[in-house]
XYZ file of C-alpha atoms in Angstrom:
246
model
C 6.348 18.669 5.738
C 3.020 18.704 7.532
C 2.539 16.805 10.821
C -0.090 14.644 9.106
C 2.567 13.253 6.741
C 4.702 12.100 9.663
C 1.642 10.569 11.350
C 0.857 8.609 8.185
C 4.472 7.447 7.873
C 4.514 6.333 11.504
C 1.234 4.434 11.146
C 2.372 2.654 8.006
C 5.736 1.836 9.532
C 3.976 0.434 12.593
C 1.983 -1.873 10.338
C 5.120 -3.185 8.617
C 6.872 -3.688 11.955
C 3.896 -5.559 13.387
C 3.835 -7.911 10.425
C 7.597 -8.284 10.596
C 7.320 -9.251 14.261
C 4.806 -11.939 13.347
C 7.139 -13.254 10.648
C 10.047 -13.318 13.056
C 8.285 -15.530 15.594
C 9.617 -18.945 14.644
C 9.492 -21.356 17.539
C 11.617 -24.459 17.091
C 10.558 -27.598 18.976
C 12.876 -28.931 21.662
C 15.177 -31.798 20.654
C 13.376 -35.123 20.725
C 9.985 -33.454 20.956
C 7.393 -35.220 18.833
C 5.016 -32.946 16.972
C 1.562 -34.016 15.865
C 0.557 -34.143 12.179
C -1.769 -31.198 12.800
C 1.084 -29.145 14.274
C 3.299 -30.016 11.318
C 0.528 -28.993 8.939
C 0.086 -25.632 10.676
C 3.845 -25.006 10.627
C 3.932 -25.868 6.921
C 1.222 -23.283 6.258
C 3.096 -20.645 8.269
C 6.267 -21.414 6.319
C 4.394 -21.011 3.033
C 3.233 -17.566 4.174
C 6.751 -16.596 5.266
C 8.147 -17.736 1.918
C 5.872 -15.436 -0.063
C 7.694 -12.667 -1.958
C 7.442 -9.071 -0.762
C 4.587 -8.304 -3.188
C 2.096 -9.713 -0.686
C 3.074 -6.924 1.695
C 3.749 -3.849 -0.449
C 2.291 -4.808 -3.821
C 4.132 -5.161 -7.149
C 7.380 -3.190 -7.220
C 10.638 -2.871 -9.137
C 13.679 -3.794 -6.975
C 16.636 -1.435 -7.017
C 18.668 -3.947 -9.032
C 15.824 -4.872 -11.366
C 15.360 -3.518 -14.898
C 12.653 -0.998 -15.700
C 10.891 -2.420 -18.742
C 7.652 -1.366 -20.492
C 4.636 -3.322 -19.248
C 2.401 -5.462 -21.433
C -1.379 -5.287 -21.062
C -1.352 -8.709 -19.387
C 1.237 -7.514 -16.877
C -0.802 -4.379 -16.201
C -3.897 -6.484 -15.504
C -1.951 -8.668 -13.071
C -0.481 -5.620 -11.321
C -3.940 -4.073 -10.987
C -5.355 -7.200 -9.322
C -2.423 -7.481 -6.910
C -2.416 -3.772 -6.043
C -6.151 -3.661 -5.478
C -6.980 -6.964 -3.823
C -3.953 -9.143 -3.035
C -1.554 -7.281 -0.764
C -1.672 -6.651 2.953
C -0.503 -3.045 2.715
C -3.647 -2.055 0.824
C -5.886 -3.252 3.637
C -3.589 -2.006 6.414
C -3.607 1.535 5.008
C -7.421 1.559 4.810
C -7.677 0.154 8.348
C -5.522 2.987 9.661
C -7.360 5.741 7.798
C -10.680 4.302 8.980
C -9.283 4.270 12.520
C -8.307 7.931 12.274
C -11.800 8.803 11.035
C -13.304 6.737 13.861
C -11.228 8.618 16.431
C -12.298 11.948 14.928
C -15.919 10.829 14.725
C -16.336 11.593 11.008
C -18.751 11.192 9.419
C -20.645 11.631 12.693
C -23.787 10.072 11.173
C -22.029 6.697 11.148
C -21.520 6.686 14.899
C -18.967 4.564 16.731
C -18.348 0.925 17.505
C -17.588 -1.821 15.042
C -20.577 -0.900 12.888
C -19.278 2.641 12.415
C -15.734 1.408 11.852
C -16.940 -1.111 9.276
C -18.738 1.614 7.342
C -15.662 3.823 7.355
C -13.389 0.988 6.275
C -15.802 -0.030 3.509
C -16.037 3.558 2.296
C -12.258 4.039 2.283
C -11.627 0.732 0.548
C -14.362 1.438 -1.999
C -12.761 4.785 -2.782
C -9.402 3.077 -3.171
C -10.788 0.493 -5.612
C -12.361 3.239 -7.731
C -9.221 5.400 -7.589
C -6.901 2.538 -8.496
C -9.195 1.446 -11.322
C -9.196 4.936 -12.838
C -5.465 5.301 -12.264
C -4.685 1.930 -13.867
C -6.797 2.776 -16.911
C -5.041 6.142 -17.247
C -1.591 4.614 -16.844
C -2.374 2.022 -19.513
C -3.689 4.661 -21.925
C -0.631 6.895 -21.454
C 1.913 4.079 -21.140
C 2.915 5.133 -17.617
C 4.641 2.879 -15.085
C 2.195 1.307 -12.631
C 4.657 -0.012 -10.030
C 6.736 1.602 -7.327
C 10.458 1.386 -8.069
C 12.810 1.116 -5.110
C 15.424 3.876 -5.247
C 18.734 2.948 -6.851
C 20.387 5.507 -4.598
C 21.754 5.124 -1.079
C 21.186 6.964 2.164
C 18.085 7.769 4.178
C 17.313 11.236 2.835
C 17.939 10.529 -0.866
C 15.650 7.507 -0.614
C 13.042 9.526 1.281
C 13.105 12.208 -1.419
C 12.730 9.499 -4.064
C 9.730 7.985 -2.272
C 7.980 11.348 -2.013
C 8.828 12.341 -5.592
C 7.378 9.085 -6.923
C 4.032 10.102 -5.467
C 3.988 13.016 -7.904
C 6.075 11.800 -10.851
C 6.051 8.548 -12.801
C 7.917 6.985 -15.701
C 6.659 7.070 -19.274
C 6.721 4.023 -21.560
C 10.410 4.738 -22.221
C 11.057 3.908 -18.533
C 13.600 6.752 -18.506
C 11.591 9.965 -18.819
C 9.337 11.056 -15.978
C 6.089 12.964 -16.136
C 3.546 14.250 -13.588
C 1.487 11.352 -12.232
C -1.746 12.746 -13.664
C -3.672 9.418 -13.646
C -2.935 9.008 -9.930
C -4.580 12.298 -9.005
C -7.359 12.067 -11.582
C -8.188 8.696 -10.015
C -8.198 10.179 -6.511
C -10.283 13.152 -7.639
C -12.800 10.906 -9.396
C -13.057 8.476 -6.484
C -13.674 11.318 -4.049
C -16.397 12.755 -6.258
C -18.087 9.360 -6.626
C -17.914 8.768 -2.863
C -20.294 11.705 -2.364
C -23.021 9.334 -3.605
C -22.836 7.113 -0.501
C -21.410 9.454 2.137
C -24.094 10.732 4.550
C -25.485 14.237 4.264
C -25.372 16.615 1.338
C -21.889 16.481 -0.162
C -20.247 18.679 -2.753
C -18.652 16.241 -5.250
C -15.888 18.675 -6.196
C -15.013 19.308 -2.561
C -14.898 15.573 -1.835
C -12.757 15.039 -4.924
C -10.287 17.762 -3.950
C -10.089 16.381 -0.410
C -9.397 12.891 -1.770
C -6.589 14.212 -3.991
C -5.095 16.038 -0.992
C -5.221 12.832 1.058
C -3.414 11.035 -1.779
C -0.620 13.600 -1.637
C -0.008 12.782 2.031
C -1.011 9.131 2.290
C 0.652 8.171 -0.986
C 3.945 9.715 0.112
C 3.736 7.845 3.410
C 2.957 4.529 1.726
C 5.835 5.011 -0.722
C 8.190 5.776 2.147
C 7.135 2.633 4.004
C 7.482 0.576 0.810
C 10.961 1.996 0.204
C 12.286 0.729 3.538
C 9.904 -2.133 4.399
C 11.899 -4.936 2.781
C 15.131 -3.976 4.549
C 13.347 -3.615 7.887
C 11.747 -7.040 7.503
C 15.038 -8.683 6.573
C 16.806 -6.994 9.484
C 14.210 -8.200 11.969
C 14.023 -11.730 10.538
C 17.805 -12.129 10.124
C 17.523 -11.998 6.309
C 15.080 -14.915 6.203
C 12.056 -13.004 4.941
C 10.743 -11.771 2.606
C 12.183 -13.816 -0.219
C 14.004 -12.212 -3.136
C 12.003 -11.590 -6.269
Protein backbone atom coordinates (compact mmCIF):
# COMPACT_ATOMS: atom_id res chain seq x y z
CA UNK A 1 0.00 0.00 0.00
CA UNK A 2 1.13 3.55 -0.66
CA UNK A 3 2.41 5.76 2.19
CA UNK A 4 -0.49 8.15 1.55
CA UNK A 5 -2.97 5.42 2.54
CA UNK A 6 -1.28 4.97 5.91
CA UNK A 7 -1.21 8.75 6.43
CA UNK A 8 -4.95 8.93 5.76
CA UNK A 9 -5.63 6.03 8.13
CA UNK A 10 -3.54 7.65 10.85
CA UNK A 11 -5.29 11.01 10.44
CA UNK A 12 -8.74 9.46 10.57
CA UNK A 13 -7.80 7.32 13.55
CA UNK A 14 -6.48 10.42 15.32
CA UNK A 15 -9.84 12.10 14.80
CA UNK A 16 -11.74 9.15 16.30
CA UNK A 17 -9.35 8.98 19.25
CA UNK A 18 -9.68 12.70 19.91
CA UNK A 19 -13.45 12.45 19.97
CA UNK A 20 -13.25 9.34 22.11
CA UNK A 21 -11.07 11.21 24.60
CA UNK A 22 -13.68 13.95 24.81
CA UNK A 23 -16.40 11.36 25.41
CA UNK A 24 -14.35 9.70 28.12
CA UNK A 25 -13.95 12.86 30.17
CA UNK A 26 -16.73 12.46 32.71
CA UNK A 27 -16.04 14.38 35.87
CA UNK A 28 -18.18 13.36 38.83
CA UNK A 29 -18.81 15.98 41.53
CA UNK A 30 -17.40 15.34 44.99
CA UNK A 31 -19.80 13.89 47.56
CA UNK A 32 -22.00 16.56 49.08
CA UNK A 33 -21.05 19.08 46.42
CA UNK A 34 -24.01 21.15 45.31
CA UNK A 35 -24.20 21.84 41.59
CA UNK A 36 -26.01 24.81 40.12
CA UNK A 37 -29.00 24.41 37.78
CA UNK A 38 -26.85 25.72 34.93
CA UNK A 39 -24.18 23.09 35.62
CA UNK A 40 -26.83 20.36 35.73
CA UNK A 41 -28.23 21.61 32.43
CA UNK A 42 -24.80 21.54 30.78
CA UNK A 43 -24.14 18.02 32.10
CA UNK A 44 -27.53 16.89 30.79
CA UNK A 45 -26.62 18.20 27.33
CA UNK A 46 -23.25 16.43 27.43
CA UNK A 47 -24.97 13.20 28.45
CA UNK A 48 -27.40 13.53 25.53
CA UNK A 49 -24.43 13.84 23.16
CA UNK A 50 -22.69 10.84 24.73
CA UNK A 51 -25.87 8.79 24.43
CA UNK A 52 -26.12 9.33 20.68
CA UNK A 53 -25.68 6.16 18.60
CA UNK A 54 -22.50 5.65 16.58
CA UNK A 55 -24.11 7.03 13.40
CA UNK A 56 -23.28 10.57 14.53
CA UNK A 57 -19.60 9.66 14.30
CA UNK A 58 -19.25 7.31 11.32
CA UNK A 59 -22.57 7.69 9.52
CA UNK A 60 -25.20 4.99 8.88
CA UNK A 61 -23.74 1.49 9.00
CA UNK A 62 -24.74 -2.16 9.31
CA UNK A 63 -23.42 -3.75 12.55
CA UNK A 64 -21.71 -7.11 12.28
CA UNK A 65 -24.69 -8.81 13.94
CA UNK A 66 -27.30 -6.85 12.01
CA UNK A 67 -29.20 -8.15 8.97
CA UNK A 68 -28.44 -6.88 5.48
CA UNK A 69 -31.82 -5.97 4.04
CA UNK A 70 -32.77 -4.10 0.83
CA UNK A 71 -33.30 -0.38 1.43
CA UNK A 72 -36.52 1.48 0.72
CA UNK A 73 -36.43 4.87 -1.01
CA UNK A 74 -37.31 6.55 2.30
CA UNK A 75 -34.41 4.80 4.01
CA UNK A 76 -32.07 5.81 1.20
CA UNK A 77 -33.12 9.45 1.58
CA UNK A 78 -32.48 9.33 5.32
CA UNK A 79 -29.08 7.69 4.80
CA UNK A 80 -28.12 10.34 2.25
CA UNK A 81 -28.94 13.18 4.66
CA UNK A 82 -27.02 11.57 7.52
CA UNK A 83 -24.01 10.68 5.38
CA UNK A 84 -23.81 14.12 3.82
CA UNK A 85 -24.70 16.50 6.63
CA UNK A 86 -25.22 14.84 10.01
CA UNK A 87 -22.10 12.95 11.05
CA UNK A 88 -18.85 14.19 12.51
CA UNK A 89 -16.65 11.91 10.41
CA UNK A 90 -17.74 13.67 7.22
CA UNK A 91 -16.52 17.03 8.48
CA UNK A 92 -13.40 15.61 10.17
CA UNK A 93 -12.24 13.98 6.93
CA UNK A 94 -12.69 17.24 4.99
CA UNK A 95 -10.88 19.19 7.73
CA UNK A 96 -7.90 16.86 7.46
CA UNK A 97 -7.74 16.91 3.66
CA UNK A 98 -8.01 20.71 3.72
CA UNK A 99 -5.19 20.77 6.28
CA UNK A 100 -2.98 18.64 4.04
CA UNK A 101 -3.67 20.98 1.11
CA UNK A 102 -2.93 23.98 3.34
CA UNK A 103 0.41 22.47 4.37
CA UNK A 104 1.28 21.80 0.72
CA UNK A 105 0.12 25.26 -0.32
CA UNK A 106 -2.29 24.04 -3.02
CA UNK A 107 -3.97 25.72 -4.73
CA UNK A 108 -1.32 28.41 -4.21
CA UNK A 109 -3.74 31.12 -5.41
CA UNK A 110 -5.76 30.66 -2.21
CA UNK A 111 -2.84 31.56 0.02
CA UNK A 112 -2.56 30.67 3.69
CA UNK A 113 -4.22 31.58 6.96
CA UNK A 114 -7.80 30.91 7.95
CA UNK A 115 -9.12 32.46 4.74
CA UNK A 116 -7.13 30.01 2.62
CA UNK A 117 -8.05 27.10 4.87
CA UNK A 118 -11.73 28.04 4.70
CA UNK A 119 -11.63 28.05 0.91
CA UNK A 120 -9.97 24.64 0.83
CA UNK A 121 -12.41 23.18 3.33
CA UNK A 122 -15.38 24.63 1.44
CA UNK A 123 -14.06 23.24 -1.84
CA UNK A 124 -13.46 19.77 -0.39
CA UNK A 125 -16.84 19.66 1.32
CA UNK A 126 -18.57 20.92 -1.83
CA UNK A 127 -16.92 18.15 -3.83
CA UNK A 128 -18.03 15.62 -1.24
CA UNK A 129 -21.66 16.79 -1.37
CA UNK A 130 -21.67 16.53 -5.17
CA UNK A 131 -19.94 13.13 -5.12
CA UNK A 132 -22.26 11.69 -2.49
CA UNK A 133 -25.31 13.04 -4.31
CA UNK A 134 -24.26 11.37 -7.56
CA UNK A 135 -23.29 8.19 -5.74
CA UNK A 136 -26.59 8.02 -3.85
CA UNK A 137 -28.57 8.51 -7.06
CA UNK A 138 -26.55 5.76 -8.77
CA UNK A 139 -26.93 3.38 -5.84
CA UNK A 140 -30.69 3.94 -5.80
CA UNK A 141 -30.98 3.38 -9.56
CA UNK A 142 -28.95 0.15 -9.42
CA UNK A 143 -30.28 -1.06 -6.07
CA UNK A 144 -26.82 -1.01 -4.47
CA UNK A 145 -26.16 -0.89 -0.73
CA UNK A 146 -25.47 2.64 0.51
CA UNK A 147 -24.11 1.84 3.99
CA UNK A 148 -20.84 0.47 5.27
CA UNK A 149 -21.24 -2.99 6.80
CA UNK A 150 -18.94 -3.90 9.67
CA UNK A 151 -17.08 -7.13 8.90
CA UNK A 152 -18.63 -10.30 10.28
CA UNK A 153 -15.14 -11.77 10.46
CA UNK A 154 -12.57 -11.58 13.24
CA UNK A 155 -8.95 -10.51 13.39
CA UNK A 156 -7.15 -7.33 12.42
CA UNK A 157 -6.05 -8.25 8.90
CA UNK A 158 -9.29 -9.90 7.74
CA UNK A 159 -11.20 -6.83 8.91
CA UNK A 160 -8.68 -4.52 7.25
CA UNK A 161 -9.05 -6.41 3.97
CA UNK A 162 -12.83 -6.15 4.30
CA UNK A 163 -12.66 -2.39 4.88
CA UNK A 164 -10.47 -1.85 1.82
CA UNK A 165 -12.52 -4.20 -0.37
CA UNK A 166 -15.73 -2.36 0.53
CA UNK A 167 -14.24 0.77 -1.00
CA UNK A 168 -14.27 -1.01 -4.36
CA UNK A 169 -17.13 -3.50 -4.08
CA UNK A 170 -20.70 -3.13 -2.83
CA UNK A 171 -23.77 -5.30 -2.38
CA UNK A 172 -26.56 -5.51 -4.93
CA UNK A 173 -30.25 -5.41 -3.97
CA UNK A 174 -30.00 -9.11 -3.06
CA UNK A 175 -27.64 -8.08 -0.22
CA UNK A 176 -25.60 -11.22 -1.00
CA UNK A 177 -23.97 -10.60 -4.38
CA UNK A 178 -21.28 -7.96 -4.71
CA UNK A 179 -20.46 -5.79 -7.68
CA UNK A 180 -17.89 -3.06 -8.45
CA UNK A 181 -18.86 0.16 -6.67
CA UNK A 182 -19.34 2.03 -9.95
CA UNK A 183 -21.59 4.80 -8.51
CA UNK A 184 -18.93 5.62 -5.91
CA UNK A 185 -16.27 6.33 -8.52
CA UNK A 186 -18.63 7.92 -11.04
CA UNK A 187 -19.63 10.29 -8.23
CA UNK A 188 -15.99 11.08 -7.43
CA UNK A 189 -15.15 11.54 -11.10
CA UNK A 190 -18.13 13.84 -11.65
CA UNK A 191 -17.45 15.89 -8.52
CA UNK A 192 -13.83 16.39 -9.53
CA UNK A 193 -14.84 17.52 -13.00
CA UNK A 194 -17.41 19.96 -11.61
CA UNK A 195 -14.88 21.36 -9.12
CA UNK A 196 -12.83 22.67 -12.06
CA UNK A 197 -15.51 25.38 -12.34
CA UNK A 198 -14.52 27.05 -9.05
CA UNK A 199 -10.89 25.99 -8.62
CA UNK A 200 -8.44 28.80 -9.52
CA UNK A 201 -6.55 28.78 -12.80
CA UNK A 202 -7.28 26.87 -15.96
CA UNK A 203 -8.24 23.32 -15.01
CA UNK A 204 -8.70 20.24 -17.14
CA UNK A 205 -12.04 18.74 -15.99
CA UNK A 206 -10.99 15.19 -16.89
CA UNK A 207 -7.73 15.53 -14.99
CA UNK A 208 -9.53 16.89 -11.93
CA UNK A 209 -12.07 14.08 -12.17
CA UNK A 210 -9.39 11.39 -12.40
CA UNK A 211 -7.52 12.93 -9.46
CA UNK A 212 -10.73 12.96 -7.39
CA UNK A 213 -11.37 9.28 -8.16
CA UNK A 214 -7.78 8.46 -7.15
CA UNK A 215 -8.25 10.34 -3.87
CA UNK A 216 -11.42 8.31 -3.25
CA UNK A 217 -9.46 5.09 -3.65
CA UNK A 218 -7.10 6.13 -0.84
CA UNK A 219 -9.30 8.28 1.38
CA UNK A 220 -12.29 5.96 1.12
CA UNK A 221 -10.20 2.97 2.18
CA UNK A 222 -8.87 4.94 5.14
CA UNK A 223 -12.33 6.09 6.21
CA UNK A 224 -13.67 2.53 5.94
CA UNK A 225 -10.78 1.25 8.04
CA UNK A 226 -11.44 3.86 10.73
CA UNK A 227 -15.17 3.07 10.65
CA UNK A 228 -14.45 -0.65 10.99
CA UNK A 229 -12.58 -0.21 14.27
CA UNK A 230 -13.93 3.11 15.61
CA UNK A 231 -16.78 1.68 17.67
CA UNK A 232 -14.55 -0.82 19.47
CA UNK A 233 -11.90 1.82 20.13
CA UNK A 234 -14.50 4.19 21.57
CA UNK A 235 -15.99 1.50 23.80
CA UNK A 236 -12.53 0.46 24.99
CA UNK A 237 -11.60 4.01 25.92
CA UNK A 238 -14.95 4.80 27.56
CA UNK A 239 -15.22 1.47 29.42
CA UNK A 240 -18.09 0.30 27.17
CA UNK A 241 -20.22 3.34 28.01
CA UNK A 242 -20.23 4.92 24.56
CA UNK A 243 -21.35 4.84 21.83
CA UNK A 244 -24.70 3.22 22.46
CA UNK A 245 -25.78 0.06 20.65
CA UNK A 246 -27.95 0.49 17.61
